[in-house]
Coordinates of C-alpha atoms and ligand atoms in Angstrom, one line a residue:
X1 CA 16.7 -16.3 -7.1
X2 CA 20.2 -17.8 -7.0
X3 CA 21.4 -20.6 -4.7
X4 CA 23.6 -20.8 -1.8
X5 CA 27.6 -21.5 -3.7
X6 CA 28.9 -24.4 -1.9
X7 CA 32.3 -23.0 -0.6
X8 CA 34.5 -24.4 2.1
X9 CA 33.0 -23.8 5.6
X10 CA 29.2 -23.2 3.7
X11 CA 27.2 -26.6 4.3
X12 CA 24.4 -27.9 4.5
X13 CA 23.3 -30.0 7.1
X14 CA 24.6 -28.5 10.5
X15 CA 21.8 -30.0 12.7
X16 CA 19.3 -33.2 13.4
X17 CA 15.9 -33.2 11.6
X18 CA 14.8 -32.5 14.9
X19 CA 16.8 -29.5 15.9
X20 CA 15.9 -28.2 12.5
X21 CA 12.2 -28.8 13.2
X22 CA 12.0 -27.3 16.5
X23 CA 14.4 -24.2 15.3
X24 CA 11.7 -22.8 12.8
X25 CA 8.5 -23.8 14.4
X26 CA 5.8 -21.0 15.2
X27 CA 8.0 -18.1 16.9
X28 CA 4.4 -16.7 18.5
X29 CA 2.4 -19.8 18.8
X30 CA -1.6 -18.8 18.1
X31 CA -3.7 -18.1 21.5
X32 CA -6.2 -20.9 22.7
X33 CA -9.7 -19.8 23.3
X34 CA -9.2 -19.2 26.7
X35 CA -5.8 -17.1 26.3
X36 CA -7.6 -15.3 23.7
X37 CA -10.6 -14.1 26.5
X38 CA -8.2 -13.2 28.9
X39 CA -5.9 -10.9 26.6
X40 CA -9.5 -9.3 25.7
X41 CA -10.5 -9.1 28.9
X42 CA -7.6 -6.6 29.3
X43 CA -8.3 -3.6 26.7
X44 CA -10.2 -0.8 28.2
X45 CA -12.3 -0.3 24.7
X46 CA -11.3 3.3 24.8
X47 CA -13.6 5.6 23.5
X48 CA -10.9 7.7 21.3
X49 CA -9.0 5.0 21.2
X50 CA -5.4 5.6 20.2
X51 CA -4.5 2.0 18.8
X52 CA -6.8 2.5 16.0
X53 CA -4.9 5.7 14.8
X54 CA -1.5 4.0 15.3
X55 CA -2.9 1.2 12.8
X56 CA -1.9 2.0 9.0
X57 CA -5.4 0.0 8.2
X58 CA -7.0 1.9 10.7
X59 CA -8.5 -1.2 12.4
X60 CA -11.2 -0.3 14.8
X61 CA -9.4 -2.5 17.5
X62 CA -11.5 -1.9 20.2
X63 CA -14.7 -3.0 18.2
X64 CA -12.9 -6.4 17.2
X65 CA -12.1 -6.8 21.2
X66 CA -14.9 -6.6 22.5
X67 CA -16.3 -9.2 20.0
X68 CA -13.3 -11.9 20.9
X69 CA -14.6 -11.1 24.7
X70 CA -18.3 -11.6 23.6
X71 CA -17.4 -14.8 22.0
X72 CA -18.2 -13.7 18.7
X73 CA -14.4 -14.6 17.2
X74 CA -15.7 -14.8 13.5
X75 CA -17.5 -11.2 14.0
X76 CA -14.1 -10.0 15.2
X77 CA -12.0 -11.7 12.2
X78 CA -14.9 -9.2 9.6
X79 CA -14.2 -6.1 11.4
X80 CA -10.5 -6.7 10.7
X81 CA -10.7 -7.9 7.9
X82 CA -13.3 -5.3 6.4
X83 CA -10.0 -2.7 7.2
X84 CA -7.5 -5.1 6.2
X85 CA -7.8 -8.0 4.1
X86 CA -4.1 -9.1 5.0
X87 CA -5.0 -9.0 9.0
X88 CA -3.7 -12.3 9.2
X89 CA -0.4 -11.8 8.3
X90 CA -0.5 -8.2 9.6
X91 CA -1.3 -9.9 13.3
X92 CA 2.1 -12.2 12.5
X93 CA 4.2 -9.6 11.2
X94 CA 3.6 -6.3 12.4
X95 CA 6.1 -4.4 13.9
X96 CA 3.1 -3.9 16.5
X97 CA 5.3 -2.0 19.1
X98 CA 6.0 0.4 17.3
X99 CA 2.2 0.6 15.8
X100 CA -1.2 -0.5 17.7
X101 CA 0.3 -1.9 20.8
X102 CA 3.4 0.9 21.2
X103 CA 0.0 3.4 21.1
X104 CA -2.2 1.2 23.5
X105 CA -3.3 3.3 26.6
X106 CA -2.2 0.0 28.9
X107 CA 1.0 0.2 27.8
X108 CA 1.3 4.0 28.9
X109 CA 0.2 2.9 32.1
X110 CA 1.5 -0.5 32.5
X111 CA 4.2 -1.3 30.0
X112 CA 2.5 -4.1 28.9
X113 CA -0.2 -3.4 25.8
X114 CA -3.0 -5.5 24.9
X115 CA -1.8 -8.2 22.7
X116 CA -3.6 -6.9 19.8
X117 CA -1.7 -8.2 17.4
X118 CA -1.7 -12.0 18.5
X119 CA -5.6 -11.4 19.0
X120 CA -5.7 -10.6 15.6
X121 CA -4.5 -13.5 14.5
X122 CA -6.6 -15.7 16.8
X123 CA -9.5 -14.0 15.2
X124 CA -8.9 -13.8 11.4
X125 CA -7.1 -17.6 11.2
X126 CA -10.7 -18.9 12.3
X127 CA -12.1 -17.4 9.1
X128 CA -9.0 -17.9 6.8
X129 CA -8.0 -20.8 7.9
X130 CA -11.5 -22.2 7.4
X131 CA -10.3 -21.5 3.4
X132 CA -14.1 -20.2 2.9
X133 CA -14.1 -16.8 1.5
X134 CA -16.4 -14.5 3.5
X135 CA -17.0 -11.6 0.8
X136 CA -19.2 -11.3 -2.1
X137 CA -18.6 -9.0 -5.4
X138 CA -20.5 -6.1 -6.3
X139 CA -22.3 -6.5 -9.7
X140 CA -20.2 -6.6 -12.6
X141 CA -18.8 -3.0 -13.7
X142 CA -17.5 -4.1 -17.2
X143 CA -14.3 -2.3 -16.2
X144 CA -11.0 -4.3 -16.3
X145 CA -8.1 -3.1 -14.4
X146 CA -4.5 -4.3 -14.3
X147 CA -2.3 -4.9 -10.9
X148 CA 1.4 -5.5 -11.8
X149 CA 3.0 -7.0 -8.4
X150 CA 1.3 -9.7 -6.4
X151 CA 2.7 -8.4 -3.0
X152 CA 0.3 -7.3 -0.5
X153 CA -0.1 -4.2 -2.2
X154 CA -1.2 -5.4 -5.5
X155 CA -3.5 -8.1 -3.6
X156 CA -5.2 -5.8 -1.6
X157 CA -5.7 -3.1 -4.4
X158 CA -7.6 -6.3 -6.4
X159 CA -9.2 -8.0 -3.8
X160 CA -10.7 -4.2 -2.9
X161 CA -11.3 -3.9 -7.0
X162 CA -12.8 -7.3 -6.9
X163 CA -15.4 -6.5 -4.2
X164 CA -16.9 -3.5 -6.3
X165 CA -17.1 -5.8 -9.3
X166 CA -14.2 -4.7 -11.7
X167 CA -12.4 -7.2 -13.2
X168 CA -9.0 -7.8 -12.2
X169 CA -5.6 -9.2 -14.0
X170 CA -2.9 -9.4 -11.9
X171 CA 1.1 -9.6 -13.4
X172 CA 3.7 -10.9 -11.4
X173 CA 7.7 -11.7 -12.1
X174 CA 7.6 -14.5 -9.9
X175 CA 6.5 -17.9 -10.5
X176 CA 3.9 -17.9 -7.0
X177 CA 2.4 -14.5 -5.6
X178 CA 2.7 -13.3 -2.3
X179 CA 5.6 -10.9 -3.2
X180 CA 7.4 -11.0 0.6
X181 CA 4.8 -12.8 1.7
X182 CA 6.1 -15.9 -0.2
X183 CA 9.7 -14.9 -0.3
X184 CA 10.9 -12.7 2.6
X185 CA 9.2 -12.6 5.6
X186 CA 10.8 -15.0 8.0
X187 CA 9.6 -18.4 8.0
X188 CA 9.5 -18.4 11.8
X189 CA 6.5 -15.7 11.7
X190 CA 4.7 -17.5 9.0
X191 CA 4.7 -21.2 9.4
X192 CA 3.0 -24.1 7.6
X193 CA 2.3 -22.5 4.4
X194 CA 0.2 -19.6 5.6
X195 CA 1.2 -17.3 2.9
X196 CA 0.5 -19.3 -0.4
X197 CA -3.0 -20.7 2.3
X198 CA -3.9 -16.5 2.3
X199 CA -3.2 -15.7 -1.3
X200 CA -6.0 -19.1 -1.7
X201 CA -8.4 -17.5 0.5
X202 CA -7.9 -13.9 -1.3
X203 CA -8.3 -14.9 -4.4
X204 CA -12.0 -17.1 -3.4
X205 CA -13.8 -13.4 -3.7
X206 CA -13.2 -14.0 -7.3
X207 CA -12.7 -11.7 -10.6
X208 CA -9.2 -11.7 -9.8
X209 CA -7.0 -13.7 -12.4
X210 CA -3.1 -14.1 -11.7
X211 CA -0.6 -14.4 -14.5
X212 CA 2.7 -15.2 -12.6
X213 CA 6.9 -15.2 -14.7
X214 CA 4.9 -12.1 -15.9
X215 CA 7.5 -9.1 -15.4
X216 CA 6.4 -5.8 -16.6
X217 CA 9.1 -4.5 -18.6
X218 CA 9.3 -8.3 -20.6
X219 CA 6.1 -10.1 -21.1
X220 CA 4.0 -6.7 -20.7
X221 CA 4.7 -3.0 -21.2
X222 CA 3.2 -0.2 -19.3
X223 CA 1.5 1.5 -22.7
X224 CA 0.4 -2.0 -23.9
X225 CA -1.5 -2.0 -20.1
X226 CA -3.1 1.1 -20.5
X227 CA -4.2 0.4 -23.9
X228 CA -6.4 -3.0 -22.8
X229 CA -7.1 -2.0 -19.1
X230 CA -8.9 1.2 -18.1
X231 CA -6.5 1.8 -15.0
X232 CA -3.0 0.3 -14.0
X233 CA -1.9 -0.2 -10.1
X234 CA 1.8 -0.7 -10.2
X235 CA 2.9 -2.3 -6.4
X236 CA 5.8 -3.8 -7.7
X237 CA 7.9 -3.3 -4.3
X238 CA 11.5 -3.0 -4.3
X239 CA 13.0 -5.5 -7.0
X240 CA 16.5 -4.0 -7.0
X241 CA 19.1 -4.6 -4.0
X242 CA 22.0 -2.0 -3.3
X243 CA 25.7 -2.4 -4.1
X244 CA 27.4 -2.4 -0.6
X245 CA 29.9 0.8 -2.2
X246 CA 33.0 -0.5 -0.3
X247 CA 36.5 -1.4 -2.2
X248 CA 36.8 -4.9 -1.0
X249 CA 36.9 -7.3 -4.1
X250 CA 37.0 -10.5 -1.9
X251 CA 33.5 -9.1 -0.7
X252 CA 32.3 -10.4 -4.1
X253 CA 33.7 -14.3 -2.9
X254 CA 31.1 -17.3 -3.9
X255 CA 29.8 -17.0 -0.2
X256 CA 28.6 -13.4 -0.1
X257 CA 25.1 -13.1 -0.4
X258 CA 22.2 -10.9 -1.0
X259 CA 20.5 -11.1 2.5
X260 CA 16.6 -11.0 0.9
X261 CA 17.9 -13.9 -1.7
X262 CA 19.4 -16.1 0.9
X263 CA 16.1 -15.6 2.9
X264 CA 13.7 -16.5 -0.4
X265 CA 15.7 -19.5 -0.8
X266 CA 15.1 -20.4 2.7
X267 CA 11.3 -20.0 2.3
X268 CA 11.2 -21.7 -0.4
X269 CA 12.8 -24.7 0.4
X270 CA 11.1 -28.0 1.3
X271 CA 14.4 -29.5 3.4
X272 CA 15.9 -26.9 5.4
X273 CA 19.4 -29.4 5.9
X274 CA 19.7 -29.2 2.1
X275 CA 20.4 -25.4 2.9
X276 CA 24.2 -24.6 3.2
X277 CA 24.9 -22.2 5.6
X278 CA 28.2 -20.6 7.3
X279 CA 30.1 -21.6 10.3
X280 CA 30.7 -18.0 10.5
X281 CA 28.3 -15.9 9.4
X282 CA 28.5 -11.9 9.0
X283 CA 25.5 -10.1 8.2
X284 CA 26.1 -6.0 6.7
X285 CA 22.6 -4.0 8.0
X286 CA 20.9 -2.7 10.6
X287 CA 17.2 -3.3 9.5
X288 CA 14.6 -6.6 9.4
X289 CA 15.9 -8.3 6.4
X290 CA 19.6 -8.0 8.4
X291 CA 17.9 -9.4 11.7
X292 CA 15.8 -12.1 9.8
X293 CA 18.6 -13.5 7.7
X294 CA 21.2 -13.5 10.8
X295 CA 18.1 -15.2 13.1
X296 CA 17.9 -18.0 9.8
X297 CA 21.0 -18.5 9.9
X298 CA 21.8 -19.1 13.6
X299 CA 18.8 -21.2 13.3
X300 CA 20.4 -23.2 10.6
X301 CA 23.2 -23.8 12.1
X302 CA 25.8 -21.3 12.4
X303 CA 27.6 -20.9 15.6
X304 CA 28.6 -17.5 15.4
X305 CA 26.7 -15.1 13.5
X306 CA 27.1 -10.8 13.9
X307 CA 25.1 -8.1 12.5
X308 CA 27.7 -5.4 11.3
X309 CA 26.0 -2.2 11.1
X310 CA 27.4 1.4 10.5
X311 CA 25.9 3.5 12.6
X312 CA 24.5 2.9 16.3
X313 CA 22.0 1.3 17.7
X314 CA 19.4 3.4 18.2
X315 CA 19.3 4.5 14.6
X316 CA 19.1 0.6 13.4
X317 CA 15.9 -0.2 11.3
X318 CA 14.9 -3.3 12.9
X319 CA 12.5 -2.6 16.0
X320 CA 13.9 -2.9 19.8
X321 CA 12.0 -6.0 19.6
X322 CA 13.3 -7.3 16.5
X323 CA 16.9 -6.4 18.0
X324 CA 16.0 -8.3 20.9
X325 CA 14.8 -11.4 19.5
X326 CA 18.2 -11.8 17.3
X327 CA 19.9 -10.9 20.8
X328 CA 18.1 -14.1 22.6
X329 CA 18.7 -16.4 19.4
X330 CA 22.5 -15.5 20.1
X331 CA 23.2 -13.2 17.4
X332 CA 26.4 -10.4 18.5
X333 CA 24.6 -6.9 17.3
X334 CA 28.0 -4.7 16.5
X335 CA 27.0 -1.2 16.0
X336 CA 29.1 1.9 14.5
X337 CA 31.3 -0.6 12.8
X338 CA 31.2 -0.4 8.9
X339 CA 32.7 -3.4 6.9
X340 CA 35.8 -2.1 4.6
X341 CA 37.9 -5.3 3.7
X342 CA 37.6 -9.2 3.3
X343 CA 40.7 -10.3 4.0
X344 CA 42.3 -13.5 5.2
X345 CA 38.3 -15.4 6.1
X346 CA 37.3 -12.3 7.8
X347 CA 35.7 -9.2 7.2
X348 CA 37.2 -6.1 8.6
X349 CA 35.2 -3.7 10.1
X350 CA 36.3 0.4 10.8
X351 CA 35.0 1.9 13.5
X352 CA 32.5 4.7 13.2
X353 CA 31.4 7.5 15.1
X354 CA 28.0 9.2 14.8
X355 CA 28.1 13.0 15.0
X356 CA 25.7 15.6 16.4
X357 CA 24.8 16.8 12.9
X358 CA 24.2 13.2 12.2
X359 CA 26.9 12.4 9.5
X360 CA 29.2 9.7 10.0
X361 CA 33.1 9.6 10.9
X362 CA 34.6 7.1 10.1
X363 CA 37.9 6.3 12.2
X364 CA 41.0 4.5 11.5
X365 CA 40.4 1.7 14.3
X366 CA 39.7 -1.9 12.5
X367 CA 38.7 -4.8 13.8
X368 CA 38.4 -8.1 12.3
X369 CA 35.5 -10.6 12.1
X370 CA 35.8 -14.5 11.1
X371 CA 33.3 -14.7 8.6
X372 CA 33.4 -17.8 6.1
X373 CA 29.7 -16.4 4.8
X374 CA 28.8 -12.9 4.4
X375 CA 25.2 -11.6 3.7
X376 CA 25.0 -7.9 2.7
X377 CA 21.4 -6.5 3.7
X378 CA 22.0 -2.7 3.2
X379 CA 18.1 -2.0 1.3
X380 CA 16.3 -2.5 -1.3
X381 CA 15.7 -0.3 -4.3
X382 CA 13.6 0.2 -7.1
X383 CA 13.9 -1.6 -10.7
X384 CA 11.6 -1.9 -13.4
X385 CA 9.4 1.0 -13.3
X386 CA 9.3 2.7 -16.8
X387 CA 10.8 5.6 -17.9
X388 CA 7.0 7.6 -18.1
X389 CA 6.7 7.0 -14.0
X390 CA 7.9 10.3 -12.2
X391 CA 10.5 8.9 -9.4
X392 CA 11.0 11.0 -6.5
X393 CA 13.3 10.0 -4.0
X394 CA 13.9 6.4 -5.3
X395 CA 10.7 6.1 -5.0
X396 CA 7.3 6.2 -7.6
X397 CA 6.4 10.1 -6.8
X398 CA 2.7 10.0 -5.8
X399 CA -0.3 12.4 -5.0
X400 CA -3.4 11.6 -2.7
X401 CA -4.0 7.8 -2.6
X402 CA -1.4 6.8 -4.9
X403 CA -1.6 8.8 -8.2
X404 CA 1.6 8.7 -10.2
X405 CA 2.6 11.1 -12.7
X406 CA 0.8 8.9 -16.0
X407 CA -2.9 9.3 -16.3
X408 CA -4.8 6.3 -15.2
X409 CA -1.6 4.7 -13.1
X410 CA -1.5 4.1 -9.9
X411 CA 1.4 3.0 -7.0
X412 CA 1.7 2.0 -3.9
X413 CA 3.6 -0.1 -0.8
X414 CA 7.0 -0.3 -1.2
X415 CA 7.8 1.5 -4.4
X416 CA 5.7 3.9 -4.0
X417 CA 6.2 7.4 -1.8
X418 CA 5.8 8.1 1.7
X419 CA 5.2 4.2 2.8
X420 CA 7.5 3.0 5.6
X421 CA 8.2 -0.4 4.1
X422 CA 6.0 -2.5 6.2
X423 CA 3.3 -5.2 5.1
X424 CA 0.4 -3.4 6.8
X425 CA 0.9 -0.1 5.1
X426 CA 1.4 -2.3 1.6
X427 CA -1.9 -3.2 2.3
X428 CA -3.4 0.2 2.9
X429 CA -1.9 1.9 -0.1
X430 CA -3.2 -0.6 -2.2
X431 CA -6.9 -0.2 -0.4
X432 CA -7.1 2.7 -0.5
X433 CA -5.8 3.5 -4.2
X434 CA -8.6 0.9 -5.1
X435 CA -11.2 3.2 -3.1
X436 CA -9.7 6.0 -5.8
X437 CA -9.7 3.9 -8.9
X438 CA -13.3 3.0 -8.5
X439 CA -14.2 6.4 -8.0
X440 CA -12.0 7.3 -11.5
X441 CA -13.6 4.4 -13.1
X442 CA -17.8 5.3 -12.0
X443 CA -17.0 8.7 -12.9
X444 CA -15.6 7.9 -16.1
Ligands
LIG1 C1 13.5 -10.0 4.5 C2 12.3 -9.1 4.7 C3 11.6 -9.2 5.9 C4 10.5 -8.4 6.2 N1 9.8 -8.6 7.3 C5 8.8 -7.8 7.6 C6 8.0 -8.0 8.8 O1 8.4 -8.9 9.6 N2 7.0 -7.2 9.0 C7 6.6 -6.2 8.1 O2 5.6 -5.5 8.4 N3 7.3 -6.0 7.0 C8 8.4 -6.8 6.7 N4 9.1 -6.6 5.6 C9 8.6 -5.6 4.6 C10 7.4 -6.1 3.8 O3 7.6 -7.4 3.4 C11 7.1 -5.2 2.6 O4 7.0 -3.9 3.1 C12 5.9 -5.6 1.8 O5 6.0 -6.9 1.4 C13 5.7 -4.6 0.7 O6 4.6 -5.1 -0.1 P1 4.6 -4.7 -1.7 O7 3.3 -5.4 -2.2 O8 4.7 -3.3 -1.9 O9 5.9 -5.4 -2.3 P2 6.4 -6.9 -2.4 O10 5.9 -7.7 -1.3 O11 7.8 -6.8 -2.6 O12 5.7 -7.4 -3.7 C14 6.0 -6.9 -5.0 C15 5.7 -7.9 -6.0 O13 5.9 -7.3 -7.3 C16 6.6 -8.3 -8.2 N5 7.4 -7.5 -9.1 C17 8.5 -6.8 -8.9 N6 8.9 -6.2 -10.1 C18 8.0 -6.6 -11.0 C19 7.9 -6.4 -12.4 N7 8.8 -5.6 -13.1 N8 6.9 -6.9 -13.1 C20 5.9 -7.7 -12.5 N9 6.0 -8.0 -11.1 C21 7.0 -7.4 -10.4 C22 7.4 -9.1 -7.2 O14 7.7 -10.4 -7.8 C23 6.5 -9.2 -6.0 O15 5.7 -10.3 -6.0 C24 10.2 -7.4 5.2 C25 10.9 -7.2 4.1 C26 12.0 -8.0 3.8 C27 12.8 -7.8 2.6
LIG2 S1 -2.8 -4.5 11.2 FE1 -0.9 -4.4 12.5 S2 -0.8 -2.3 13.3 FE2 -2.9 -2.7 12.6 S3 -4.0 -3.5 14.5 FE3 -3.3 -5.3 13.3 S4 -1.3 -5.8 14.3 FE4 -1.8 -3.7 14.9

């Protein structure tokens, strides 16, 4: 991770302690015991209920629901968690409109779901919270298994290892684990330390040892893994970031930026007013890393900051919500509007047109942008997997739950196939490719 370059217009410092405080407290503060009834009160408990097939982790919702409303909280935070052993950040960051609440029959009828996933939270941050680890091991297999990525993936592929009693080594690049837990997801959704305080809890089920500034590729090899383990889960997300593939050189000044790199160094720092940030800020992307880095940086300060994105709105990655949110914290959304110059403290932006076949014009009108920062957010891509790994698609080509193309390796979450690049179905490929490396391993 790089720092912020100190250039003219980029400081640090823009607001009171205060107005820094306030800006990145709790977006979603949690329910109180009473809210928490009431919001119960409200699901139907469906019999075929169509939340729990909208769920990636397949959460039996209803089931969890009723034992908030029977005052059972703990009960409901093991039925989650059973599913999902990342429910509590799942019930902070999940795109839940467009999962278990965009499928709830209430919001069919009504428009308004059940909050599910702030009832999730309420539940499971009575357990996790408590820092007391609620799961015991299996009896010890003998087997030993290595997880390289310490993202939700890996975690949930080795806590689920764990549980059946294989021994676990997990190998991450980074110096804490988490993956975008730690580093990306904003710091608004995931206050006071609650994803280093989950990782903790994880890791209490024990036979799971970390080994972090371990980067497969450097201090480890894939054959040298197979050799000592007797399986391999690689959830080693997306490392790499794309080139923006625009002919602007000034585009490469001190204060353009990786979007995902300026957001890690945000959630990673300990002083937020140490943090420089634009008086103008342009952010390149339609998706949540483009959203969360523009919402940072009006919240650090910036007065004007617009999301640039190529094509229009309804084809933009983040959620409606998402798109809202950056809307209300006074971010301008410009859509079909492609960045092709820096020139002169601005970027200049060409109109675009999206066409029925769903290519892209591009058209000769411009339009210029003030921009003393720019942050480029245009995806992530893969890096590091070895040259054995089929790739399909940028992506680790996999079978079933997770086999890659080398014997005895598995993948999932974000580098792997068919994922949609969300924590919750991170943490259901790595589950359930667990479920399938025990079953290699007993048979073996
Ligand atoms: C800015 C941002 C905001 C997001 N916000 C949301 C959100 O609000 N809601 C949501 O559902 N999803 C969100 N996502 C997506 C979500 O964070 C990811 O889908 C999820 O973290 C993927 O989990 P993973 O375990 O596959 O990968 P990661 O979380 O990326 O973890 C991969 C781990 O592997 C390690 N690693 C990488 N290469 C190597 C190597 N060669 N050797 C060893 N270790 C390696 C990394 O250090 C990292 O710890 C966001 C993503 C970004 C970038
Ligand atoms: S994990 Fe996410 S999608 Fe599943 S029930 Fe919880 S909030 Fe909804």
């Amino acid at each position: 991770m790089t720092t912020t370059p100190m250039t003219p217009g980029v400081v640090p410092g823009r607001l009171t302690p205060d107005a820094y405080a306030a800006n990145f407290r709790d977006v979603a503060p949690p329910l109180d015991e009473h809210e928490a009834r009431v919001a119960a009160d409200r699901c139907y408990f469906c019999h075929d209920a169509p939340c729990i097939t909208a769920c990636p982790t397949a959460i039996d919702i209803p089931l969890f629901i009723r034992q908030i409303a029977t005052g059972t909280p703990d009960a409901a935070a093991m039925t989650i968690l059973h599913a999902n052993i990342f429910g509590g950040m799942c019930g902070r960051v999940c795109p839940t409109e467009n999962l278990c609440e965009g499928a709830c029959v209430r919001m069919e009828a009504e428009g308004r779901p059940v909050e599910i996933g702030a009832l999730q939270r309420y539940a499971t941050d009575g357990v996790v919270l408590s820092g007391v680890h609620p799961f015991r091991r299996g009896a010890p297999t003998g087997k030993r298994v290595a997880v390289v990525g310490a993202g939700p993936a890996g975690l949930s592929c080795a806590h689920r290892l764990a549980a059946k009693g294989h021994d676990v080594v997990v190998f991450d690049a980074r110096p804490k684990p988490g993956g975008l837990n730690e580093y990306g997801i904003a710091s608004y959704k995931a206050v006071d330390g609650f994803a280093a305080a989950e990782v903790d809890w994880l890791l209490g089920i024990g036979g799971i040892e970390l080994r972090q500034s371990h980067r497969l590729g450097e201090q480890v090899t894939l054959d040298g893994l197979r050799a000592e383990y007797d399986a391999v889960f690689l959830g080693m997300g997306l490392a790499g970031v794309n080139a923006l593939g625009i002919d602007a050189p000034e585009i490469d000044a001190p204060a353009r930026r990786d979007a995902v790199d300026f957001i890690a160094e945000l959630r990673q720092s300990d002083d937020l007013s140490t943090l420089p940030v634009g008086r103008d800020v342009v952010v390149i992307g339609g998706g949540m890393t483009a959203v969360d880095a523009a919402v940072q940086a009006r919240l650090l300060g910036a007065q004007n900051v617009t999301i640039a994105y190529r094509r229009g709105q309804d084809r933009m990655g983040a959620s409606v919500h998402e798109q809202d949110h950056a809307v209300t914290a006074g971010v301008r959304l410009m859509t079909n509007a492609a960045p092709v110059a820096v020139e002169n403290g601005a970027v200049v932006l060409g109109y675009t047109a999206d066409l029925p076949d769903g290519t892209l014009l591009n058209t000769a009108e411009r339009i210029s942008v003030p921009a003393d920062m720019v942050l480029t957010a245009i995806g992530q891509r893969l890096a590091g997997v070895p040259d054995a790994v089929a790739v399909a698609g940028g992506k680790i080509a996999v079978t079933g739950p997770g086999r890659t193309s080398v014997p005895g390796v598995w993948a999932g979450g974000d580098c792997a196939a068919g994922g949609d690049d969300l924590t919750v179905t991170a943490v259901a490929q790595g589950r359930d490719a667990a479920e399938d490396i025990h079953g290699f391993l007993h048979a073996g």
